[in-house]
PDB file of C-alpha atoms in Angstrom:
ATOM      1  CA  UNK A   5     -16.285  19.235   5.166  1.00  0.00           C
ATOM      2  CA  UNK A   6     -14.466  20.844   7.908  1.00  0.00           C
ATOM      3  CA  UNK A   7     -11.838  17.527   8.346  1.00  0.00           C
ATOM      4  CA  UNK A   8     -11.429  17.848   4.507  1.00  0.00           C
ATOM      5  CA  UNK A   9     -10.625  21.499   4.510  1.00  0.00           C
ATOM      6  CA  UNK A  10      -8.331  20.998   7.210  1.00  0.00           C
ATOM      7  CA  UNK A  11      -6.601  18.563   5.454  1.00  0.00           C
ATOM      8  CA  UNK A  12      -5.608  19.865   2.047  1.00  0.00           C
ATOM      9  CA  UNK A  13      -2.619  21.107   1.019  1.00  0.00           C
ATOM     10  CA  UNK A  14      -2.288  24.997   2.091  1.00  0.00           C
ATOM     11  CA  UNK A  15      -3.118  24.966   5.547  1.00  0.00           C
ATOM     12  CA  UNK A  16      -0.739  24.569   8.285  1.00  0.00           C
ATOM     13  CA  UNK A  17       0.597  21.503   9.144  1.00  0.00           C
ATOM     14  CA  UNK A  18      -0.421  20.485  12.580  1.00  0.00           C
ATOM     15  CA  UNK A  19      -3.873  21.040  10.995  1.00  0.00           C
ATOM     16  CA  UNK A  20      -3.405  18.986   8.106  1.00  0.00           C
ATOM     17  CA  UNK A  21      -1.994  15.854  10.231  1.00  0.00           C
ATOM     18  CA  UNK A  22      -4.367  16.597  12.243  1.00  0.00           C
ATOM     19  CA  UNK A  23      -7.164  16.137   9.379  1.00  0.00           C
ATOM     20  CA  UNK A  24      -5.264  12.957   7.560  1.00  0.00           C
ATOM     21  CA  UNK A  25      -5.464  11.385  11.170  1.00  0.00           C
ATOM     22  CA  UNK A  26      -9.418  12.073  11.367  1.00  0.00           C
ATOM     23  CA  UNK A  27      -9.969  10.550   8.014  1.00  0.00           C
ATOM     24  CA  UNK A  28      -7.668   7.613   9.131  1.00  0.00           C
ATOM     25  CA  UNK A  29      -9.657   6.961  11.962  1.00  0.00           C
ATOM     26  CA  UNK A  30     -12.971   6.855  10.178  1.00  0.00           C
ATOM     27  CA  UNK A  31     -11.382   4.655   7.473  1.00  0.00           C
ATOM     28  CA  UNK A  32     -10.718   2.023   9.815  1.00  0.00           C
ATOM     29  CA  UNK A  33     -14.882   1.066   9.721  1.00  0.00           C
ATOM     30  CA  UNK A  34     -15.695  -0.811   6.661  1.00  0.00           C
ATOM     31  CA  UNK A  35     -19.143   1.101   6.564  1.00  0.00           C
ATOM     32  CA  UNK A  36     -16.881   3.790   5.711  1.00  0.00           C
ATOM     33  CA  UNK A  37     -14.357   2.314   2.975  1.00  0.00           C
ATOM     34  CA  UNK A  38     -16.940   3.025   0.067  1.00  0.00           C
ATOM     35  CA  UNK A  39     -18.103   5.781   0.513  1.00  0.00           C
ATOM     36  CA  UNK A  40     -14.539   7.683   1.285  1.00  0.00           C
ATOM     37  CA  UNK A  41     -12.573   6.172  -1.844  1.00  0.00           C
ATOM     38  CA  UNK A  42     -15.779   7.580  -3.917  1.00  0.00           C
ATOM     39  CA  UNK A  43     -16.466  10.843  -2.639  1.00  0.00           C
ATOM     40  CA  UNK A  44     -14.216  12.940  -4.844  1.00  0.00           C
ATOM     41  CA  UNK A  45     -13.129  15.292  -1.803  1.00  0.00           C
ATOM     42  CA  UNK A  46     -12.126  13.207   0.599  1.00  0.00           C
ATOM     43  CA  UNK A  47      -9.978  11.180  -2.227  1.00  0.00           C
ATOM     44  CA  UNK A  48      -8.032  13.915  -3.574  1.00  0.00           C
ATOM     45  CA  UNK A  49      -7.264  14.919  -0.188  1.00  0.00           C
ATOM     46  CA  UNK A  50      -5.679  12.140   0.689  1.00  0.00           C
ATOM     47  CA  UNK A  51      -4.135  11.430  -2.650  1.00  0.00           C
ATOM     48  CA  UNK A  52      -3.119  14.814  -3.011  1.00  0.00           C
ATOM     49  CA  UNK A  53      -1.397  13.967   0.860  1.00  0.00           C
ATOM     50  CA  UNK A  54       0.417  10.992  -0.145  1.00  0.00           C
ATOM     51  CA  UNK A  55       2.492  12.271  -2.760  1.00  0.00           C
ATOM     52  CA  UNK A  56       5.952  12.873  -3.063  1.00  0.00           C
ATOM     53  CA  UNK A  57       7.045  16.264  -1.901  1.00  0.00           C
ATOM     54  CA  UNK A  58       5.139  16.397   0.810  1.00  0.00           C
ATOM     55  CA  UNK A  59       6.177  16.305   4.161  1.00  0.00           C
ATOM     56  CA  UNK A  60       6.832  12.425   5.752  1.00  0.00           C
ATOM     57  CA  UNK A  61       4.152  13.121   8.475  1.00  0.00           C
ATOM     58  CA  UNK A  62       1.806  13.927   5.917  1.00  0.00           C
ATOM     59  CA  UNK A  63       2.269  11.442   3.226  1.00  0.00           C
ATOM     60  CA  UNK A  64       2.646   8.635   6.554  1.00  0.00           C
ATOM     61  CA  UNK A  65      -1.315   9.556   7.877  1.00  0.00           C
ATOM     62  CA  UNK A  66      -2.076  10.041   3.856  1.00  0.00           C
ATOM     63  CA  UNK A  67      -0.863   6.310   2.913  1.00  0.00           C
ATOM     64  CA  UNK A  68      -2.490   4.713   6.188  1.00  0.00           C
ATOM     65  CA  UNK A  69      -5.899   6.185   5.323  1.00  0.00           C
ATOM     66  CA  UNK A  70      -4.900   4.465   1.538  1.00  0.00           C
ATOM     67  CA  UNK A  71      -3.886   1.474   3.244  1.00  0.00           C
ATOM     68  CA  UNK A  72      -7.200   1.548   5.506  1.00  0.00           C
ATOM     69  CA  UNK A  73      -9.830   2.299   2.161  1.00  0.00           C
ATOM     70  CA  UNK A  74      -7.264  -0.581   0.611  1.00  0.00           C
ATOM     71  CA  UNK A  75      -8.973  -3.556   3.107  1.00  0.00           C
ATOM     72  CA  UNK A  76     -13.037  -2.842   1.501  1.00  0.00           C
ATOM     73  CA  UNK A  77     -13.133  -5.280  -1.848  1.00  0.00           C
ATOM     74  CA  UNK A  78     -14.404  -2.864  -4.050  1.00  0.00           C
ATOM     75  CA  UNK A  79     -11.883   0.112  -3.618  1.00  0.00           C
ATOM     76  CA  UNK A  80      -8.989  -2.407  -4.544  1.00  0.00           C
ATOM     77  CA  UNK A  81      -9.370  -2.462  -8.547  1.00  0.00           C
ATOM     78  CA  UNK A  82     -10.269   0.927  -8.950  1.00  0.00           C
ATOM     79  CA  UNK A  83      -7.560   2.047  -6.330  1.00  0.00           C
ATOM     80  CA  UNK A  84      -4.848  -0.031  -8.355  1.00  0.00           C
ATOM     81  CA  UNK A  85      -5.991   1.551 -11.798  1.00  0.00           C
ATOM     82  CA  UNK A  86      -6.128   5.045 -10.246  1.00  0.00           C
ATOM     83  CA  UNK A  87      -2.395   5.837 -11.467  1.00  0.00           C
ATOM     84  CA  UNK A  88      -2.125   9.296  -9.030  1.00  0.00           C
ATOM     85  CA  UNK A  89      -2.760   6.525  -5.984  1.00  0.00           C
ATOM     86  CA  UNK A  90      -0.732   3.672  -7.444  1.00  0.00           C
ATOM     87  CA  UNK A  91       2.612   6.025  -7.942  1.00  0.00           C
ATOM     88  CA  UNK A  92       2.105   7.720  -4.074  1.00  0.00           C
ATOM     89  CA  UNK A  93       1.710   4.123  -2.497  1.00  0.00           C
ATOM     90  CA  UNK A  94       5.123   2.828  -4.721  1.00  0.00           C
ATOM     91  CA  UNK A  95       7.067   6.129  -4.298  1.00  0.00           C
ATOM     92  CA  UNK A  96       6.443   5.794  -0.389  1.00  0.00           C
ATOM     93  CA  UNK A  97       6.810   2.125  -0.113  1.00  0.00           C
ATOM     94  CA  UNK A  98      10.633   2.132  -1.668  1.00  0.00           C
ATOM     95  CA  UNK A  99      14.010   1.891   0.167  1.00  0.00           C
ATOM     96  CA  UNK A 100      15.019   4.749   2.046  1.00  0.00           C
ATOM     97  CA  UNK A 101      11.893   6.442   2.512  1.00  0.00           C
ATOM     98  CA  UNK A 102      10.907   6.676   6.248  1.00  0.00           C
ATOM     99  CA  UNK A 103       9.881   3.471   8.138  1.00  0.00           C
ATOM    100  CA  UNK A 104       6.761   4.550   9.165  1.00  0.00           C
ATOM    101  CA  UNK A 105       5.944   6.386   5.840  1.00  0.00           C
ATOM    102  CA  UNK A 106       7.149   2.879   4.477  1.00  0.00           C
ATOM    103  CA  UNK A 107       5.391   0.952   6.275  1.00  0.00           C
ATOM    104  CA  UNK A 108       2.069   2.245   5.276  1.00  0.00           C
ATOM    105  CA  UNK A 109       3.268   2.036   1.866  1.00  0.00           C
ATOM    106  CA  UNK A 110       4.039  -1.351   1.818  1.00  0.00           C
ATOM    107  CA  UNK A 111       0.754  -2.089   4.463  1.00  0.00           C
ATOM    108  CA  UNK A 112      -1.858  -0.537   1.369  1.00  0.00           C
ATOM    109  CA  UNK A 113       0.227  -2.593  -1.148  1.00  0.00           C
ATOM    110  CA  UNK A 114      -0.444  -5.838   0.850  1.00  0.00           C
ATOM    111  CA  UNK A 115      -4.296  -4.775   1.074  1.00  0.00           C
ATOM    112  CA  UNK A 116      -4.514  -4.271  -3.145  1.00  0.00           C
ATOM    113  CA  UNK A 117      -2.726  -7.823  -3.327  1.00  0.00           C
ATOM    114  CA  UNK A 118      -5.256  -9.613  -2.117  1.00  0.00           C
ATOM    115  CA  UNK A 119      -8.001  -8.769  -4.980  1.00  0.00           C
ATOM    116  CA  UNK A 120      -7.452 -11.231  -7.993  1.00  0.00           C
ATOM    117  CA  UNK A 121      -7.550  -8.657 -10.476  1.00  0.00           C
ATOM    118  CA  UNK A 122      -4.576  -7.135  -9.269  1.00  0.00           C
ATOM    119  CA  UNK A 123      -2.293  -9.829  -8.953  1.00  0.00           C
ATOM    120  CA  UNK A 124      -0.936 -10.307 -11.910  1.00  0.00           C
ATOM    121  CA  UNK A 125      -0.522  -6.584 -12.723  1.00  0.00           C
ATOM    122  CA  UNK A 126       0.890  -5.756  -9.547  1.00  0.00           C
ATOM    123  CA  UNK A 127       3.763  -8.564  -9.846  1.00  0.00           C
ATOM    124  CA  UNK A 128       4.346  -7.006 -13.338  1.00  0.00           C
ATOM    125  CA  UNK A 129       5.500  -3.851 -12.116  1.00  0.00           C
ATOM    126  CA  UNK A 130       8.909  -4.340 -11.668  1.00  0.00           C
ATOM    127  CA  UNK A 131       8.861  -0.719  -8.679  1.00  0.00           C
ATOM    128  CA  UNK A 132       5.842  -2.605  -6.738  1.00  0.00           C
ATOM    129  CA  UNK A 133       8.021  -5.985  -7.032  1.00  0.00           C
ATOM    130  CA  UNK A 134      11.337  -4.596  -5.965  1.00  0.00           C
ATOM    131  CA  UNK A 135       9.547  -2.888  -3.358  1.00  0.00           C
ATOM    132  CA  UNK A 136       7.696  -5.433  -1.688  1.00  0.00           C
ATOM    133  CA  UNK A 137      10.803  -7.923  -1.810  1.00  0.00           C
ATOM    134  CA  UNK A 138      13.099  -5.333  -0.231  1.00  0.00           C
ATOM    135  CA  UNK A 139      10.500  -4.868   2.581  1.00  0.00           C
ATOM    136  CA  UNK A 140      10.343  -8.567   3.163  1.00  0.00           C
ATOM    137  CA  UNK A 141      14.057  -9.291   3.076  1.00  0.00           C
ATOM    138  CA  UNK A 142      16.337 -10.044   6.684  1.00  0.00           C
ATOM    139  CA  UNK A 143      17.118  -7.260   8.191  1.00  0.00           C
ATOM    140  CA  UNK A 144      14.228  -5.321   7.768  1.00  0.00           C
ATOM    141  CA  UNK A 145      12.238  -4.754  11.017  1.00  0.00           C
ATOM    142  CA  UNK A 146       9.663  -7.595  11.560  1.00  0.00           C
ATOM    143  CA  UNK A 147       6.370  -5.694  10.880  1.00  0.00           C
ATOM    144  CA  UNK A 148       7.808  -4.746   7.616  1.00  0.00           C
ATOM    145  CA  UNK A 149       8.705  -8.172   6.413  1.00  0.00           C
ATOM    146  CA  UNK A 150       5.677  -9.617   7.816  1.00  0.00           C
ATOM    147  CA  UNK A 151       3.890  -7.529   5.555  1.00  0.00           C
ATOM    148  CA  UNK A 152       6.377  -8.163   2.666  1.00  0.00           C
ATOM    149  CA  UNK A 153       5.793 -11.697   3.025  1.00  0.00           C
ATOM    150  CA  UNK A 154       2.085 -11.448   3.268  1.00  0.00           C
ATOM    151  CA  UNK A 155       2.462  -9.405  -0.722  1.00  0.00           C
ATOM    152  CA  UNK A 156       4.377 -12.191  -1.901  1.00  0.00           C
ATOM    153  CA  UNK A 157       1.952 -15.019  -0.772  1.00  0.00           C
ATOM    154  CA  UNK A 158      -1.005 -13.131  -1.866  1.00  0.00           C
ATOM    155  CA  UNK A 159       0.785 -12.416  -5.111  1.00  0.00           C
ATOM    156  CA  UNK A 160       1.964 -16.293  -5.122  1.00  0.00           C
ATOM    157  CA  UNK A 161      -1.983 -17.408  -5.167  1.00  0.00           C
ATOM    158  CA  UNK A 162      -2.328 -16.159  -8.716  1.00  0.00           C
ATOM    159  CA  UNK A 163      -1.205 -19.101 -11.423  1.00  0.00           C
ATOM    160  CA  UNK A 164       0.236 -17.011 -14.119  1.00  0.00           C
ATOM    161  CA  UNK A 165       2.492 -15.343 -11.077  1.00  0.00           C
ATOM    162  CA  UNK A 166       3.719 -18.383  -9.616  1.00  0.00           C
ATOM    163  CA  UNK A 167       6.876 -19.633 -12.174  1.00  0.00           C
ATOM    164  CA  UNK A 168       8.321 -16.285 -12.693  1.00  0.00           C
ATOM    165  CA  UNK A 169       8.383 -15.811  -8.765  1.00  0.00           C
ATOM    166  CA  UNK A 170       9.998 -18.925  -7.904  1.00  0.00           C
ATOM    167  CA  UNK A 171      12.128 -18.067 -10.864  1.00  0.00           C
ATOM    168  CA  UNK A 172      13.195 -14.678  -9.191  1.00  0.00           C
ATOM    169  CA  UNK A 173      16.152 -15.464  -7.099  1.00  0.00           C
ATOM    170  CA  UNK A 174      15.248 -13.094  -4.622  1.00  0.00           C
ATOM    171  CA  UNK A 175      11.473 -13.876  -3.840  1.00  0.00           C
ATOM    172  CA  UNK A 176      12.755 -17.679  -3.729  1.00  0.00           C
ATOM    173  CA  UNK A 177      16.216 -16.698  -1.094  1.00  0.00           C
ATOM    174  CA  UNK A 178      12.871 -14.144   0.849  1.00  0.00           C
ATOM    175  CA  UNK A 179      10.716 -16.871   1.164  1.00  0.00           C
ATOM    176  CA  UNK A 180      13.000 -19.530   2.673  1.00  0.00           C
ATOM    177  CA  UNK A 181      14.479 -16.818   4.811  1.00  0.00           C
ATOM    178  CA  UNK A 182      10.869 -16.325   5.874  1.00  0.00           C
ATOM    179  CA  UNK A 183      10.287 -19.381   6.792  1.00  0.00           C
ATOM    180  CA  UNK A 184      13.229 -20.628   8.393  1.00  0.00           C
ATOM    181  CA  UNK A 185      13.323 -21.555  11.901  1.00  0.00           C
ATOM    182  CA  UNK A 186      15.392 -18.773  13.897  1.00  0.00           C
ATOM    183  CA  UNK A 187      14.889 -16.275  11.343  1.00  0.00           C
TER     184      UNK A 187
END
């Protein structure tokens, strides 16, 4: 309770990063995963941290405990369909947004991908595609594309996904970039 309270919106801010960074930590153990995305608390806490408006610190611990809830199995389906989680992790992993904040973004994105329930949605939406292919492009710093990449391979598993990617120029010109030797 007192890491929650911490946490939420309202109190200062060294306190609240300091309360996103607890409920990071304790994400990381997959004992954990479960019973954080369903406790009702702790999930509006940190949904209520990634948004947009809130300060890049924030929304960057915010979207790594996302990203960290992201790796259990079960949270993946209901995390996708949860609309107040799927705008935070989009709005945070576009272009321009901080590189850390981005990163974590782009990290929980690569985490839903790999359920097969969400593939084909999550190629669908054109902000989740355009985001994911920008952070896998050249030029982007590694970890970014790394994870960009992994989206896109995850994504490429699912059949009904795989024409219209190698259809879209730039997944195909991402790809070969990818895997190029030098690159």
């Amino acid at each position: 309770a007192a890491i929650i309270a911490g946490a939420m919106a309202g109190e200062p801010l060294a306190l609240r990063i300091d309360g996103l960074r607890a409920l990071t930590n304790l994400a990381v153990d997959t004992a954990n995963m479960q019973p954080m995305w369903r406790n009702e608390a702790v999930r509006a806490t940190i949904v209520a941290g990634a948004t947009v408006g809130e300060p890049a610190a924030i929304r960057t611990y915010a979207l790594r405990a996302l990203a960290n809830v992201a790796v259990d199995a079960a949270n993946k389906q209901p995390m996708w369909r949860d609309e107040a989680v799927r705008v935070a992790i989009i709005a945070g992993a576009t272009v321009g947004k901080p590189l850390a904040l981005r990163t974590q973004a782009i990290r929980a994105l690569v985490n839903l991908t790999r359920d097969a329930a969400n593939k084909q949605p999550m190629w669908r939406d054109e902000a989740v595609r355009a985001a994911i292919i920008a952070g896998a492009m050249a030029g982007e710093p590694l970890a970014l594309r790394i994870d960009g990449l992994r989206a896109l391979t995850n994504l490429a598993v699912d059949t009904a996904n795989m024409q219209p990617m190698w259809r879209n120029e730039a997944v195909r010109a991402t790809i070969v970039a990818g895997a190029t030797v030098g690159e």
